[in-house]
Coordinates of C-alpha atoms and ligand atoms in Angstrom, one line a residue:
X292 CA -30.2 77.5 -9.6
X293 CA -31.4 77.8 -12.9
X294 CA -34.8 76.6 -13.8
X295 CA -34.2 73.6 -16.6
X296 CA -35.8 73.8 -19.8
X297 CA -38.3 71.6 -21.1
X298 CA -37.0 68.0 -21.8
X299 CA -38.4 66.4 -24.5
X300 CA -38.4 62.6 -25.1
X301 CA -39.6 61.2 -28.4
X302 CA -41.1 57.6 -28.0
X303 CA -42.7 56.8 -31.2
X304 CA -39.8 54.1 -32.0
X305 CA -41.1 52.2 -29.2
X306 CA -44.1 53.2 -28.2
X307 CA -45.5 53.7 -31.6
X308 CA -44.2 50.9 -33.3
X309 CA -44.6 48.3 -30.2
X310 CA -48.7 48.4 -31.0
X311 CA -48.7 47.7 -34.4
X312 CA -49.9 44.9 -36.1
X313 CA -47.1 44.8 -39.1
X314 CA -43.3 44.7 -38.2
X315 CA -41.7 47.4 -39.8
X316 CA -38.0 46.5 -40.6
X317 CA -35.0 47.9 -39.0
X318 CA -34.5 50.2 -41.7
X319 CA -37.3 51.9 -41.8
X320 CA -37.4 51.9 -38.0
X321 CA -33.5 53.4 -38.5
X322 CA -34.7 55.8 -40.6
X323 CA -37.4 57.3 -38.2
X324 CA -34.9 57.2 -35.3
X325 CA -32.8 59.9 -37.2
X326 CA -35.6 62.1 -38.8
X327 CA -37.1 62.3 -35.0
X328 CA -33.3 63.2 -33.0
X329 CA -33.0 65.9 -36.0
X330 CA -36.5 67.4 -34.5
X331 CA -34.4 68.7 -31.7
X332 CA -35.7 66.1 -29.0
X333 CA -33.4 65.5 -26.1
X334 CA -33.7 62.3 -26.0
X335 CA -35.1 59.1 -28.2
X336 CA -36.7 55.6 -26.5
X337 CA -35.3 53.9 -29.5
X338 CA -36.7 50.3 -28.5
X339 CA -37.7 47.6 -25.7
X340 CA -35.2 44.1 -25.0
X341 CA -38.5 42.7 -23.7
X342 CA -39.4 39.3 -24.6
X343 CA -40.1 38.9 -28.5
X344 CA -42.8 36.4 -27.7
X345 CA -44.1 39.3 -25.6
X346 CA -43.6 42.0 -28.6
X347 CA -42.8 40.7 -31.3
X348 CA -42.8 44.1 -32.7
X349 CA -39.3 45.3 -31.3
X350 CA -37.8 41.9 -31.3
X351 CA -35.3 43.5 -33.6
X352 CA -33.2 45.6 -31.0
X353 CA -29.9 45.0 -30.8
X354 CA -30.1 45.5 -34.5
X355 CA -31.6 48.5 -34.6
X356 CA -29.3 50.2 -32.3
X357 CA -26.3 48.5 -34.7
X358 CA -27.6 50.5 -37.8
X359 CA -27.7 53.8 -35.6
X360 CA -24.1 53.1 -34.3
X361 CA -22.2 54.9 -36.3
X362 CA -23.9 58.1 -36.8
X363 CA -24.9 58.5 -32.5
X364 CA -25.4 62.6 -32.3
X365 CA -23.9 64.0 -29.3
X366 CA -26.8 65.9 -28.5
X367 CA -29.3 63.4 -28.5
X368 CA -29.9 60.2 -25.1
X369 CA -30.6 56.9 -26.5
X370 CA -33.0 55.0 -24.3
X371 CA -34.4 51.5 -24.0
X372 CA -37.3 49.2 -22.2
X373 CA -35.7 46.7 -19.7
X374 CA -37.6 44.5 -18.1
X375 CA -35.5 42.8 -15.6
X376 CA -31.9 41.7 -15.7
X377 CA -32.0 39.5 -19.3
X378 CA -33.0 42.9 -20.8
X379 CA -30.3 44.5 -19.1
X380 CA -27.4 42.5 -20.1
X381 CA -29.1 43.3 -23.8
X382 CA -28.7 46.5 -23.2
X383 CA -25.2 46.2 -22.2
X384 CA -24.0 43.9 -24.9
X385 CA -24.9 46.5 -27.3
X386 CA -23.2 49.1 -26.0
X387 CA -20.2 46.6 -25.6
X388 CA -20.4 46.1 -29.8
X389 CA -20.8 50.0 -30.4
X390 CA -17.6 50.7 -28.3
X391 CA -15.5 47.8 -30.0
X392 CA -16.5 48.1 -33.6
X393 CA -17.9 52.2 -33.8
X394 CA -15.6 53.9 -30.7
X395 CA -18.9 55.2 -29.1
X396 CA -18.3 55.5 -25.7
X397 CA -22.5 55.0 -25.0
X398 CA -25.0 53.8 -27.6
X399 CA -27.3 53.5 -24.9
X400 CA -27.3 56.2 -22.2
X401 CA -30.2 55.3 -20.3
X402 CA -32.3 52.1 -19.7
X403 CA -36.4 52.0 -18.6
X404 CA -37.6 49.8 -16.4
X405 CA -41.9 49.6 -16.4
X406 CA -44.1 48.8 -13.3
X407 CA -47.7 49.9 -13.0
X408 CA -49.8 51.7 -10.1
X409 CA -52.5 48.9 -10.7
X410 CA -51.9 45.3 -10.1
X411 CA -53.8 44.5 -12.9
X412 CA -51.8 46.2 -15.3
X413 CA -48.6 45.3 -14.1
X414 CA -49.9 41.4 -14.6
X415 CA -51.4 41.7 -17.7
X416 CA -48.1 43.2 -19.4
X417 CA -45.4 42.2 -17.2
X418 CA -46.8 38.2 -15.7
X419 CA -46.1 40.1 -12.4
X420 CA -47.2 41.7 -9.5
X421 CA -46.1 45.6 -8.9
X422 CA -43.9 44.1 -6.0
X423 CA -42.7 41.1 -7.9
X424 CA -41.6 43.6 -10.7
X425 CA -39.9 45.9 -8.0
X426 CA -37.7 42.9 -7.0
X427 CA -36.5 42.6 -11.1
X428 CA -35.6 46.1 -10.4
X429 CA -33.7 46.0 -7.1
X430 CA -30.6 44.4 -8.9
X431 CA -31.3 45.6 -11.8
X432 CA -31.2 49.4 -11.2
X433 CA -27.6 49.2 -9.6
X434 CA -26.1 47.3 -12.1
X435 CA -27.2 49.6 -14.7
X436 CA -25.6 52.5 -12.8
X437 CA -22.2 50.7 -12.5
X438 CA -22.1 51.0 -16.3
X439 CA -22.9 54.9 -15.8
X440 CA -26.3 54.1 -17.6
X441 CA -29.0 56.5 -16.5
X442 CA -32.1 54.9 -15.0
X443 CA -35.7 55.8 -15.7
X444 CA -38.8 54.0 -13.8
X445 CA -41.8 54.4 -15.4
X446 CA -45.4 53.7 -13.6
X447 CA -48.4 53.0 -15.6
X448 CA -51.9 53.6 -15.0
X449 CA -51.4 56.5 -13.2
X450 CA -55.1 57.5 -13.5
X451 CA -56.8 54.7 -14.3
X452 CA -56.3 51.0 -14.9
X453 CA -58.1 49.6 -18.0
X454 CA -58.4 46.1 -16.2
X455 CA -58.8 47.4 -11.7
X456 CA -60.6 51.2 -12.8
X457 CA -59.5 54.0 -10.8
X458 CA -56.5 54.5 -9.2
X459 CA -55.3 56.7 -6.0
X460 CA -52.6 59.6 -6.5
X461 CA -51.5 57.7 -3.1
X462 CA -51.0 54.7 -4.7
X463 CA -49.1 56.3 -7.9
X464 CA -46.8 57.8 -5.1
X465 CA -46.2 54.8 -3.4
X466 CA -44.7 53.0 -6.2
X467 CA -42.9 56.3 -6.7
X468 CA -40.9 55.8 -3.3
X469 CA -40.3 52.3 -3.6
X470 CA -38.9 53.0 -7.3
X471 CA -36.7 56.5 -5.5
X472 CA -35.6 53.8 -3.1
X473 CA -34.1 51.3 -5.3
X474 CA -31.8 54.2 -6.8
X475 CA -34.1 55.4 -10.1
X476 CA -33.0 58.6 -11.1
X477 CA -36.0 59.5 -13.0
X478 CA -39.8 58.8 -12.2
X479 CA -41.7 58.4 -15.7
X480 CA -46.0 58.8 -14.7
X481 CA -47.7 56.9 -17.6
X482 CA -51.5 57.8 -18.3
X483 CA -51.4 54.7 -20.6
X484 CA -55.0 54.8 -21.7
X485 CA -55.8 58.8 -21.8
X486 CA -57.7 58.8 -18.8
X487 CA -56.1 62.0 -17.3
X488 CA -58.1 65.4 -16.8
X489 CA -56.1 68.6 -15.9
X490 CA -57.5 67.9 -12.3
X491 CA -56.8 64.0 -12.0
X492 CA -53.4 64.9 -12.9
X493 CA -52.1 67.4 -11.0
X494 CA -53.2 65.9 -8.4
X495 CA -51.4 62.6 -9.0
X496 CA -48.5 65.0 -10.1
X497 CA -48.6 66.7 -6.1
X498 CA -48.7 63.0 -4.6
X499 CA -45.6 62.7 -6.3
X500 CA -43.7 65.8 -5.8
X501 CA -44.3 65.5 -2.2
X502 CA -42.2 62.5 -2.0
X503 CA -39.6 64.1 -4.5
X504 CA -38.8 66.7 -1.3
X505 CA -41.5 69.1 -3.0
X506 CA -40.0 69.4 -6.2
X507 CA -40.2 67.8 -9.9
X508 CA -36.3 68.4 -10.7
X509 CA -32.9 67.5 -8.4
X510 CA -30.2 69.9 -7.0
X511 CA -28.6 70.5 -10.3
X512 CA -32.0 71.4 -11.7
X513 CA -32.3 68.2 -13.8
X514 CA -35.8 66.8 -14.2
X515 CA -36.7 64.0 -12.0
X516 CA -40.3 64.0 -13.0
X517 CA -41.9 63.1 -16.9
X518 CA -45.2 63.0 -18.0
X519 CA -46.1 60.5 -20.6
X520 CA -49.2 61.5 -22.0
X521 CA -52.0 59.2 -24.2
X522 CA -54.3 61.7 -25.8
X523 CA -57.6 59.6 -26.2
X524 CA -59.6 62.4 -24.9
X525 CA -57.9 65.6 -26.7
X526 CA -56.8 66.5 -22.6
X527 CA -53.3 65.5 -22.9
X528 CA -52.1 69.4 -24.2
X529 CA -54.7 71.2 -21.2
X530 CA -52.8 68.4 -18.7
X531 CA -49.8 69.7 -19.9
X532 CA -50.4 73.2 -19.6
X533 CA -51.2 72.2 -16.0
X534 CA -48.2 70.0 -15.0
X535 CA -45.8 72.8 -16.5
X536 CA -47.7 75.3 -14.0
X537 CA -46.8 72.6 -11.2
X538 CA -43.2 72.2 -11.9
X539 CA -42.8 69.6 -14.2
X540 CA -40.2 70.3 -17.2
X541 CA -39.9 66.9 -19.2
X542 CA -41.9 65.2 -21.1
X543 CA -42.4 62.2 -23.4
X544 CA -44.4 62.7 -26.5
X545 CA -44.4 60.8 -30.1
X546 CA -44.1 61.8 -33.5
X547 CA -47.8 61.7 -35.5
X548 CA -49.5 60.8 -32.3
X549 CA -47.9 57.0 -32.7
X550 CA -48.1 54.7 -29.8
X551 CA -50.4 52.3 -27.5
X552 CA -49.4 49.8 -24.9
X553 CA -50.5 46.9 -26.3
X554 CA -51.5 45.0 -23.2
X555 CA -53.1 48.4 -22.4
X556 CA -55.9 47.3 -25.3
X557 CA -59.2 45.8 -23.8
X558 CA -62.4 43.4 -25.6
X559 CA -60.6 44.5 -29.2
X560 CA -60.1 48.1 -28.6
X561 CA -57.0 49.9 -29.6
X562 CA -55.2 51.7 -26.8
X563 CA -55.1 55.3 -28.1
X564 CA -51.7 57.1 -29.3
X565 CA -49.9 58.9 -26.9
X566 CA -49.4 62.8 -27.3
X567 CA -48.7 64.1 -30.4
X568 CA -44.9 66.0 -30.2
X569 CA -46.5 68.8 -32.2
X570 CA -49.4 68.8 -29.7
X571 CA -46.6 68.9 -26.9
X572 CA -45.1 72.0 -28.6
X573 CA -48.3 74.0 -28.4
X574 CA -49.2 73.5 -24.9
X575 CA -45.7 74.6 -24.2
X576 CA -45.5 77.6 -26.7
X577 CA -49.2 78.5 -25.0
X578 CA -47.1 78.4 -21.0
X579 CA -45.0 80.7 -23.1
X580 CA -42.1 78.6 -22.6
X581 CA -39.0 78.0 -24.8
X582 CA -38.4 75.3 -26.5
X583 CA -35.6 73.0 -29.2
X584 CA -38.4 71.9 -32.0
X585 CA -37.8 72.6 -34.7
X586 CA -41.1 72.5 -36.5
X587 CA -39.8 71.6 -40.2
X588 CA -38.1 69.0 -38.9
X589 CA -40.9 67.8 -37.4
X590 CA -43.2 67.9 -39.5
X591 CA -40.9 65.5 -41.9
X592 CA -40.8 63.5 -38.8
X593 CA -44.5 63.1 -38.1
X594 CA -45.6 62.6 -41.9
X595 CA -43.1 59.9 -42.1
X596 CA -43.9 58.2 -38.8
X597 CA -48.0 58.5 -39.5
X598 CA -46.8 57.0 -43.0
X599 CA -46.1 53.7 -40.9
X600 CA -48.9 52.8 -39.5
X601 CA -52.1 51.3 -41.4
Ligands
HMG70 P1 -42.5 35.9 -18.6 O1 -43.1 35.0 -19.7 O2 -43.2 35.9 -17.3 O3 -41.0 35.7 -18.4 O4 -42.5 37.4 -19.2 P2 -40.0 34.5 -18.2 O5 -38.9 35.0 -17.3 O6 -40.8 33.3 -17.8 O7 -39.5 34.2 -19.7 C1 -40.2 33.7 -20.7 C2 -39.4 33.8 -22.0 O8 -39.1 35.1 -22.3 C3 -38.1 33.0 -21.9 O9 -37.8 32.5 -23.1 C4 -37.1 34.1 -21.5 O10 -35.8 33.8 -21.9 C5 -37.6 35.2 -22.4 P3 -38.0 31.0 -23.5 O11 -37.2 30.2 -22.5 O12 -39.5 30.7 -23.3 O13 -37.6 30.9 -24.9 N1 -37.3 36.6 -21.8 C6 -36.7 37.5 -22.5 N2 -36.3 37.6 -23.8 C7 -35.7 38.7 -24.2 N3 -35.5 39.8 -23.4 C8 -35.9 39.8 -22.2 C9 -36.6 38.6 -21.7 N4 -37.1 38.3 -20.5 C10 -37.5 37.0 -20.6 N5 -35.8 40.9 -21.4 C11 -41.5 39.6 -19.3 C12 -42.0 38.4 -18.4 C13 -41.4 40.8 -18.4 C14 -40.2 39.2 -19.9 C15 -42.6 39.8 -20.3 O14 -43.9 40.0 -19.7 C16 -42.4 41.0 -21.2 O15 -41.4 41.0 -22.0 N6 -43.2 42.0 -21.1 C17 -43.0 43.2 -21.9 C18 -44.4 43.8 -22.2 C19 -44.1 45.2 -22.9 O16 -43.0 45.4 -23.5 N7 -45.1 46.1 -22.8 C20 -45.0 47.4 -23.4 C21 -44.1 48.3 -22.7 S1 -44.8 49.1 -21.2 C22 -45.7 50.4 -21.9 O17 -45.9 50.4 -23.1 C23 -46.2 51.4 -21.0 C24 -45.4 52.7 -21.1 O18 -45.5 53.2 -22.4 C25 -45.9 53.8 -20.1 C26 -47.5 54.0 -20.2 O19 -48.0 54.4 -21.2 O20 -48.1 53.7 -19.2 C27 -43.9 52.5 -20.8
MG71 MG1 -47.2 54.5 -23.3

């Protein structure tokens, strides 16, 4: 078998843009979805069908994914937030539209659903418990695959909780099997407030490949495992270095360092940005490992996205 390469996946349309306090319009959100897929990212989270009331911010989906329609590079996943089975049928409906009116076979090739390893994280940004948000999921997560849409399950607070404090690697990896056990083909650890140290992580990151039959990628040597990274501290690269050493060969990472869970953000403080892609490309260049960046492209990507935000 051999080993994959590093999977990237850009967030900054999402992630990035979900925290801020203006609403950039679709455009301009179109226009940073195609300077960040020509960066040589494998794959883009382009936006959330979450409620707008909820995020205001992205409340401009189905839209977005319109303007991007008819230029959808073959070489690049589009992905997208689902909450439960309203986001879903979003989802679905848009690819319905790109089919008809572009001829693209997928607009969306993958949908995320979001629980968290703390219960008060997964009330404070989904209004549900972990388990209530595991039964969105249950119908959810085979429905998706009958449309041959990829499924990722992402788990926040895999470290620490901003609202319950520290949390067990056991309890991250519990979550992990119940998600494994609905059918998610992709287990997505969040360290949503940048708690993580080389050490907390890895060890979270061997609760986890335990119940992944030892390793972070499946038979055909796809990963099953990402890291999603906030870099509050400056540790996100050294955890990097450290999960690459452990097995794990994807990766989420945003353009200028854009992002924050909003409901991560506590008594008026910002939740910090998640890893920087350019940060991302050094750990891995230091693990001597290959990579697709191209670091022009990049660059226009990052001083464009940094150019967003106030
Ligand atoms: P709720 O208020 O409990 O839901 O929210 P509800 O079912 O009672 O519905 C309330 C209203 O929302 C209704 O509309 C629904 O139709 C509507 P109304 O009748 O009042 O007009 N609604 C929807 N609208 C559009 N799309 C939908 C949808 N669902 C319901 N899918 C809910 C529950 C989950 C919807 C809400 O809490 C929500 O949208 N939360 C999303 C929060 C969010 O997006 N957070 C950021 C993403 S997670 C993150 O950033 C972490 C991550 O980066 C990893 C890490 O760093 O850790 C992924
Ligand atoms: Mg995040």
């Amino acid at each position: 078998m051999t080993p994959p390469t590093i999977r990237i996946t850009d967030v900054a349309p999402r992630d990035g843009l979900q925290a801020e306090h203006a609403i950039i319009d679709t455009p301009t959100k179109s226009k940073l979805v195609t300077l960040v897929q020509e960066t040589g990212v494998d794959e883009v989270e382009v936006s959330s069908f979450v409620s707008p009331k909820w995020v205001p911010q992205l409340s401009d989906a189905a839209h977005l994914f319109s303007t991007l329609a008819p230029a959808k590079p073959d070489n690049v996943l589009y992905s997208a937030l689902v909450p439960n089975e309203k986001g879903l049928d979003a989802a679905l409906t848009v690819n319905r539209s790109a089919r008809q009116d572009h001829g693209v076979e997928r607009l969306i090739d993958k949908v995320s659903v979001f629980t968290s390893a703390s219960e008060g994280f997964a009330l404070k940004n989904t209004n549900a418990t972990i388990e209530e948000t595991l039964k969105r999921f249950a119908p959810l997560i085979p429905r998706a695959k009958e449309h041959r849409l990829r499924t990722r399950a992402y788990i926040s607070c895999v470290v620490r909780c901003p609202f319950d404090g520290d949390v067990s690697p056991v309890q991250v990896a519990d979550v992990a099997s119940r998600l494994l056990e609905l059918g998610a083909d992709e287990i997505d650890l969040g360290d949503t407030i940048g708690a993580a140290t080389p050490d907390t992580i890895e060890a979270v990151i061997l609760e986890v490949i335990d119940r992944l039959d030892g390793r972070a990628t499946n038979d055909f040597g796809d990963p099953t495992l990402t890291l999603h990274l906030h870099d509050t501290f400056g540790n996100a690269g050294a955890c990097v270095e450290r999960a690459l050493e452990l097995g794990v060969r994807s990766f989420d990472s945003s353009a200028g360092g854009l992002g924050g869970c909003p409901y991560a953000s506590k008594d008026g403080q910002r939740a910090p940005g998640n890893i920087a892609t350019s940060t991302l490309v050094h750990a891995i260049e230091r693990a001597g490992i290959p990579h697709s960046i191209d670091i022009e492209q990049l660059n226009r990507a990052s001083t464009f996205a940094q150019g967003l935000i106030g």
